[in-house]
PDB file of C-alpha atoms in Angstrom:
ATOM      1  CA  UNK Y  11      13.473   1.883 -14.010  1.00  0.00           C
ATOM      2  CA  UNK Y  12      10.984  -0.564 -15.262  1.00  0.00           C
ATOM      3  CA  UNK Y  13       7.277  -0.053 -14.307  1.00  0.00           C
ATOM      4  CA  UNK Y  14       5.358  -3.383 -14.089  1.00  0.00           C
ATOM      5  CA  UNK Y  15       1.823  -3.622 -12.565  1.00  0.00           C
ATOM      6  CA  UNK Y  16      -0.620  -6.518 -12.424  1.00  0.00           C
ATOM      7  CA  UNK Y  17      -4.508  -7.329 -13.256  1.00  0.00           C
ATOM      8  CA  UNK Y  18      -7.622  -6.423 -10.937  1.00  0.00           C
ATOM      9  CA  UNK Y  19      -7.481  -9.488  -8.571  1.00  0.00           C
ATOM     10  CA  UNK Y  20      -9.476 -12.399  -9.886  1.00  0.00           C
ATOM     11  CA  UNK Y  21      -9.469 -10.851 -13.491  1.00  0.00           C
ATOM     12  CA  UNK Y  22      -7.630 -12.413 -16.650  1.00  0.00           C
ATOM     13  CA  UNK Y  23      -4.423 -10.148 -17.199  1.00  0.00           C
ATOM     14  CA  UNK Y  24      -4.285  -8.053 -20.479  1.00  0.00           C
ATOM     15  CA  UNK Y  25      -1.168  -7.936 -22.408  1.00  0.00           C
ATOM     16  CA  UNK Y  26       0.822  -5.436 -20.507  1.00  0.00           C
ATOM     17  CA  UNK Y  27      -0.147  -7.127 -17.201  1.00  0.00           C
ATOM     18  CA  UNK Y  28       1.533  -9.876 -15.384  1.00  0.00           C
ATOM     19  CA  UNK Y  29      -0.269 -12.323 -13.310  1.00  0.00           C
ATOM     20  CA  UNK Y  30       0.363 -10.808  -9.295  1.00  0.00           C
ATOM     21  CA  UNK Y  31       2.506 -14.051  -8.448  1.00  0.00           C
ATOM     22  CA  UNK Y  32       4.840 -13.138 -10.448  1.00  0.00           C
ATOM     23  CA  UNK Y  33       4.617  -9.240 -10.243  1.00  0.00           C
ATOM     24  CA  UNK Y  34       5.887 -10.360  -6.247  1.00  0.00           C
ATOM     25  CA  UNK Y  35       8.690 -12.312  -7.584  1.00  0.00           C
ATOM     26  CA  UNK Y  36       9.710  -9.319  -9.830  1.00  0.00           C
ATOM     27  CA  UNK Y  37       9.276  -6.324  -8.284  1.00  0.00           C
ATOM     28  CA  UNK Y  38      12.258  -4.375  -6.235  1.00  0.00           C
ATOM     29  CA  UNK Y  39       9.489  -2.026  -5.013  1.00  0.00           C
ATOM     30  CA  UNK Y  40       6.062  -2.816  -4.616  1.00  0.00           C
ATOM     31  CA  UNK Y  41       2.996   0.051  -4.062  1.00  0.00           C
ATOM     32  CA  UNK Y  42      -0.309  -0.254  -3.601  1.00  0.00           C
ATOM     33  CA  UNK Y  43      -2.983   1.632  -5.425  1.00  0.00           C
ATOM     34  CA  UNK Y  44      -5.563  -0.538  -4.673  1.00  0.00           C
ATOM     35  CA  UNK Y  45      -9.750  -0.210  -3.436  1.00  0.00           C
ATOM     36  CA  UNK Y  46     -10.685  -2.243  -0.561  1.00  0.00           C
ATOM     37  CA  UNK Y  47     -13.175  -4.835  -1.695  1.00  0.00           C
ATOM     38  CA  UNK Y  48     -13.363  -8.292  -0.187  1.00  0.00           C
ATOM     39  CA  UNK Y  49     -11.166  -9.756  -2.766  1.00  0.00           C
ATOM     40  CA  UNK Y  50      -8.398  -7.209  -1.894  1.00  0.00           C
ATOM     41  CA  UNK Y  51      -8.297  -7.354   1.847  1.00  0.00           C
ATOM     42  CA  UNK Y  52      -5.263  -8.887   2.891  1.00  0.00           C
ATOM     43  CA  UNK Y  53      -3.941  -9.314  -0.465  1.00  0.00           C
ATOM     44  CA  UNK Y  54      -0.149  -9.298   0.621  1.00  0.00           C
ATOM     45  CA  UNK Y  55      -0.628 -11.727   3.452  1.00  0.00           C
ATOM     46  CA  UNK Y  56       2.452 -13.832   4.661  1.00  0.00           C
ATOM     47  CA  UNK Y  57       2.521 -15.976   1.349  1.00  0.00           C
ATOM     48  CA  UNK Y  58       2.610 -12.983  -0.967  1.00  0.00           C
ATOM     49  CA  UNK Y  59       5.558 -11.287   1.323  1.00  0.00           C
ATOM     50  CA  UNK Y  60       7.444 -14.721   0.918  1.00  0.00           C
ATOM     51  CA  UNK Y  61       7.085 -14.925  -2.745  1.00  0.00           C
ATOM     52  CA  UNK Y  62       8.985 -11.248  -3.180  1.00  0.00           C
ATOM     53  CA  UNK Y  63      12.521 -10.417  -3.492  1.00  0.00           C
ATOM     54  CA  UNK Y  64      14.296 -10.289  -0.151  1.00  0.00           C
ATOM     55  CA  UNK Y  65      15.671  -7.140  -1.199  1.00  0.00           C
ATOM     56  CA  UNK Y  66      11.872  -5.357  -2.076  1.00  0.00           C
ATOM     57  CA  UNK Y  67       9.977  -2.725  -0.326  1.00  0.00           C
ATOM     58  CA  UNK Y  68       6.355  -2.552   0.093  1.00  0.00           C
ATOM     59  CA  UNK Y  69       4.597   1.218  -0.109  1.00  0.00           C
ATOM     60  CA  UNK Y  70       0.780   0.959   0.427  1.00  0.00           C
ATOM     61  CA  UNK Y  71      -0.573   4.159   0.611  1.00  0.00           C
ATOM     62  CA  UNK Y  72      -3.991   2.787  -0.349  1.00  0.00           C
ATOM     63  CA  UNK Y  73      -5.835   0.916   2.133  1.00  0.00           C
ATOM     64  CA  UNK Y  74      -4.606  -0.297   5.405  1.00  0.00           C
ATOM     65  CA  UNK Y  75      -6.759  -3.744   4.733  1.00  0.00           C
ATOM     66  CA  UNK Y  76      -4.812  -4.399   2.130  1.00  0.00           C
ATOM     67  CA  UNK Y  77      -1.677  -5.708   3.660  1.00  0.00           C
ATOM     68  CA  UNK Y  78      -1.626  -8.509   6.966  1.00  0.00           C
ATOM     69  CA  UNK Y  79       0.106  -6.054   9.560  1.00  0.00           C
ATOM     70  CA  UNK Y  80       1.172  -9.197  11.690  1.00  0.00           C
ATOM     71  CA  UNK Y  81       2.562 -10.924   8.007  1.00  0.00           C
ATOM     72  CA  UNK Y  82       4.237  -7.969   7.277  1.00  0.00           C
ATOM     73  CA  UNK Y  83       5.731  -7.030  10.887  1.00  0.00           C
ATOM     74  CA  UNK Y  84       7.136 -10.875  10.714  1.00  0.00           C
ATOM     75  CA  UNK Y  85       8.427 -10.448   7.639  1.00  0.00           C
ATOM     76  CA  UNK Y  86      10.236  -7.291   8.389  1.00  0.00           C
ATOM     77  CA  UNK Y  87      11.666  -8.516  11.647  1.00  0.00           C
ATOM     78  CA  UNK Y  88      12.687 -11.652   9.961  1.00  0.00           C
ATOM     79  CA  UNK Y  89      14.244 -10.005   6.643  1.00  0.00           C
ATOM     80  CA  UNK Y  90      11.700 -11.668   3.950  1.00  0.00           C
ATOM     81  CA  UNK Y  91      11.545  -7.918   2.312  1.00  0.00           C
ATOM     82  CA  UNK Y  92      14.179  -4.978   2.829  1.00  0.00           C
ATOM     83  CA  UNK Y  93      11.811  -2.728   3.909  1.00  0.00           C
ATOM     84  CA  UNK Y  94       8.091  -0.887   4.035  1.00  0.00           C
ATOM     85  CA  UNK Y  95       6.580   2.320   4.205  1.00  0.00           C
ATOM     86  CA  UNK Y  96       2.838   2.735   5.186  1.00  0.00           C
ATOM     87  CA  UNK Y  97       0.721   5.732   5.049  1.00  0.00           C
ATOM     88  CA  UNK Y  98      -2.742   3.826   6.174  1.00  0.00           C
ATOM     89  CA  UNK Y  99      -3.516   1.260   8.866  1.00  0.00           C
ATOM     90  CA  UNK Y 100      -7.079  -0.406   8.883  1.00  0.00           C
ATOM     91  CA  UNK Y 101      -8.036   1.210  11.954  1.00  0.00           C
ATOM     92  CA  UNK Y 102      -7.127   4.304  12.524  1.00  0.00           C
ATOM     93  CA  UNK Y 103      -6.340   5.460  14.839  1.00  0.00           C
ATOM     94  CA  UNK Y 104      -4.818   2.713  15.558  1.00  0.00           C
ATOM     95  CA  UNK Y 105      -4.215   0.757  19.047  1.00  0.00           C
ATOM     96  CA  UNK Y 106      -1.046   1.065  20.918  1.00  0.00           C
ATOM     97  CA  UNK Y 107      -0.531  -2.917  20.658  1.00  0.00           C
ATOM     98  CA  UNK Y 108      -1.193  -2.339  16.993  1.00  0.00           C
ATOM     99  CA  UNK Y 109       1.671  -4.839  15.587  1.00  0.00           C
ATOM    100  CA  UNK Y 110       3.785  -2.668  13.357  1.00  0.00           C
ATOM    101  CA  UNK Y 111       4.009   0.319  15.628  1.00  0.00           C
ATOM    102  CA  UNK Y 112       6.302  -1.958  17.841  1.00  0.00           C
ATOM    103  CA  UNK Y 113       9.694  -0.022  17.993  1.00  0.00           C
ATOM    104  CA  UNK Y 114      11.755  -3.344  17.071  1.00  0.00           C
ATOM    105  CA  UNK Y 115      10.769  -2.669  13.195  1.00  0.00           C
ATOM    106  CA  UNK Y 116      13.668  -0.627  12.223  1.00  0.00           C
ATOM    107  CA  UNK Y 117      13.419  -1.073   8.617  1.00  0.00           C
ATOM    108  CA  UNK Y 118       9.360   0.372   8.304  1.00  0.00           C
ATOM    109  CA  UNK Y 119       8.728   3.394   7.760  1.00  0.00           C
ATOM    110  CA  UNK Y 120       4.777   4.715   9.445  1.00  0.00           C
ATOM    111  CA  UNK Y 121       3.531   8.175   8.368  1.00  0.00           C
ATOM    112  CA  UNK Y 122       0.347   8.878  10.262  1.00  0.00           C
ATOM    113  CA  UNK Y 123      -2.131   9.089   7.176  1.00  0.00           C
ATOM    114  CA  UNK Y 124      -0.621  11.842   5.226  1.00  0.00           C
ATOM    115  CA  UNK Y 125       0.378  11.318   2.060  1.00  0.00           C
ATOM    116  CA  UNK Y 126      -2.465  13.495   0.564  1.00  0.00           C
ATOM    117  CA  UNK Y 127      -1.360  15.790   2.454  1.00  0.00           C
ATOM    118  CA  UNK Y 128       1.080  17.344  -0.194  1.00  0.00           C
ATOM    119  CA  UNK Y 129       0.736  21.366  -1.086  1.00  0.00           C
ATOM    120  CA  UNK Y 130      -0.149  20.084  -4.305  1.00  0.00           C
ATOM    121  CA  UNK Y 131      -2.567  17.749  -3.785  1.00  0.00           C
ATOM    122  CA  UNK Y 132      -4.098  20.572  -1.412  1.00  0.00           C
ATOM    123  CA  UNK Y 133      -4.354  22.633  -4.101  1.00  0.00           C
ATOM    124  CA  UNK Y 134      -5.488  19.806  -6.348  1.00  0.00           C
ATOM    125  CA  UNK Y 135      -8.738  19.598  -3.676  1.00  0.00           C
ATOM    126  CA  UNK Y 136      -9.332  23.228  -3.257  1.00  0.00           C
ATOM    127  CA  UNK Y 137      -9.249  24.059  -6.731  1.00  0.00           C
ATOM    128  CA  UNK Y 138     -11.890  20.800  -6.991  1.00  0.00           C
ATOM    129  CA  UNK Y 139     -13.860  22.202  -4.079  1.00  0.00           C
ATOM    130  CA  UNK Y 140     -13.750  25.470  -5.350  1.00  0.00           C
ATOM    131  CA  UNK Y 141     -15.486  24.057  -8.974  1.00  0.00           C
ATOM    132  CA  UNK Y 142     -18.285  22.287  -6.721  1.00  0.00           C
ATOM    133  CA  UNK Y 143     -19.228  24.743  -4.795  1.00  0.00           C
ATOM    134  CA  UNK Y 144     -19.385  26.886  -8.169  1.00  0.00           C
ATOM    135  CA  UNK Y 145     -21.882  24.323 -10.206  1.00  0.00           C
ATOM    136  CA  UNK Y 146     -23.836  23.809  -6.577  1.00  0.00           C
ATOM    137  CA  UNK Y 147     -24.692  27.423  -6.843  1.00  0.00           C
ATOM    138  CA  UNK Y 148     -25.253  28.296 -10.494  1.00  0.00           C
TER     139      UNK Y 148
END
């Protein structure tokens, strides 16, 4: 497996970067560890989801804003990409109209905002909390 990744959106791309058009053309799985800022939102809208392989999947585990839910339900339904997982929606909890919990999507997976939720990363945060509340009281 060959990890690719691209540059901070509207920032020149440093050597072991490629520009995000053709990250989408390249990619056979595509995840999202990205902040929400106004140049983000949306970021895979329909044109992005049209410029990746047919046979990619989209994770985003980041920030629901990131990704067009109605571009991305289309493109499911209509086979642009293989597949998605999502962990985050932008509102949450989200409405029961909301367009990718329709039950026609069979090829998207939803988790309902867990994927912190590991025992690890648990004990990741307690161990953290445990420091902080250590240094608040020294």
């Amino acid at each position: 497996m060959k990890v690719i990744f691209t540059q901070n959106l509207g920032q020149a791309c440093r050597d072991d970067e490629l520009p995000l058009s053709e990250l989408l053309a390249r990619a056979d799985a595509l995840t999202l560890h990205v902040p929400l800022t106004p140049t983000s939102r949306n970021m895979i809208d329909s044109k992005a989801l049209e410029a990746m392989k047919a046979t990619a999947v989209l994770i985003n585990t980041g920030r629901g804003a990131l990704v067009d839910p109605v571009a991305l339900a289309e493109a499911l339904r209509a086979g642009t990409i293989s597949g998605a997982a999502i962990d985050v929606l932008e509102m949450e909890p989200p409405s029961p109209d909301h367009p990718l919990l329709a039950h026609d999507i069979p090829n998207l997976l939803c988790t309902p905002h867990v994927a912190w939720a590991s025992e690890k990363a648990q004990a990741t945060l307690a161990s953290r909390l445990e420091v902080l509340v250590r240094n608040a009281l020294q």
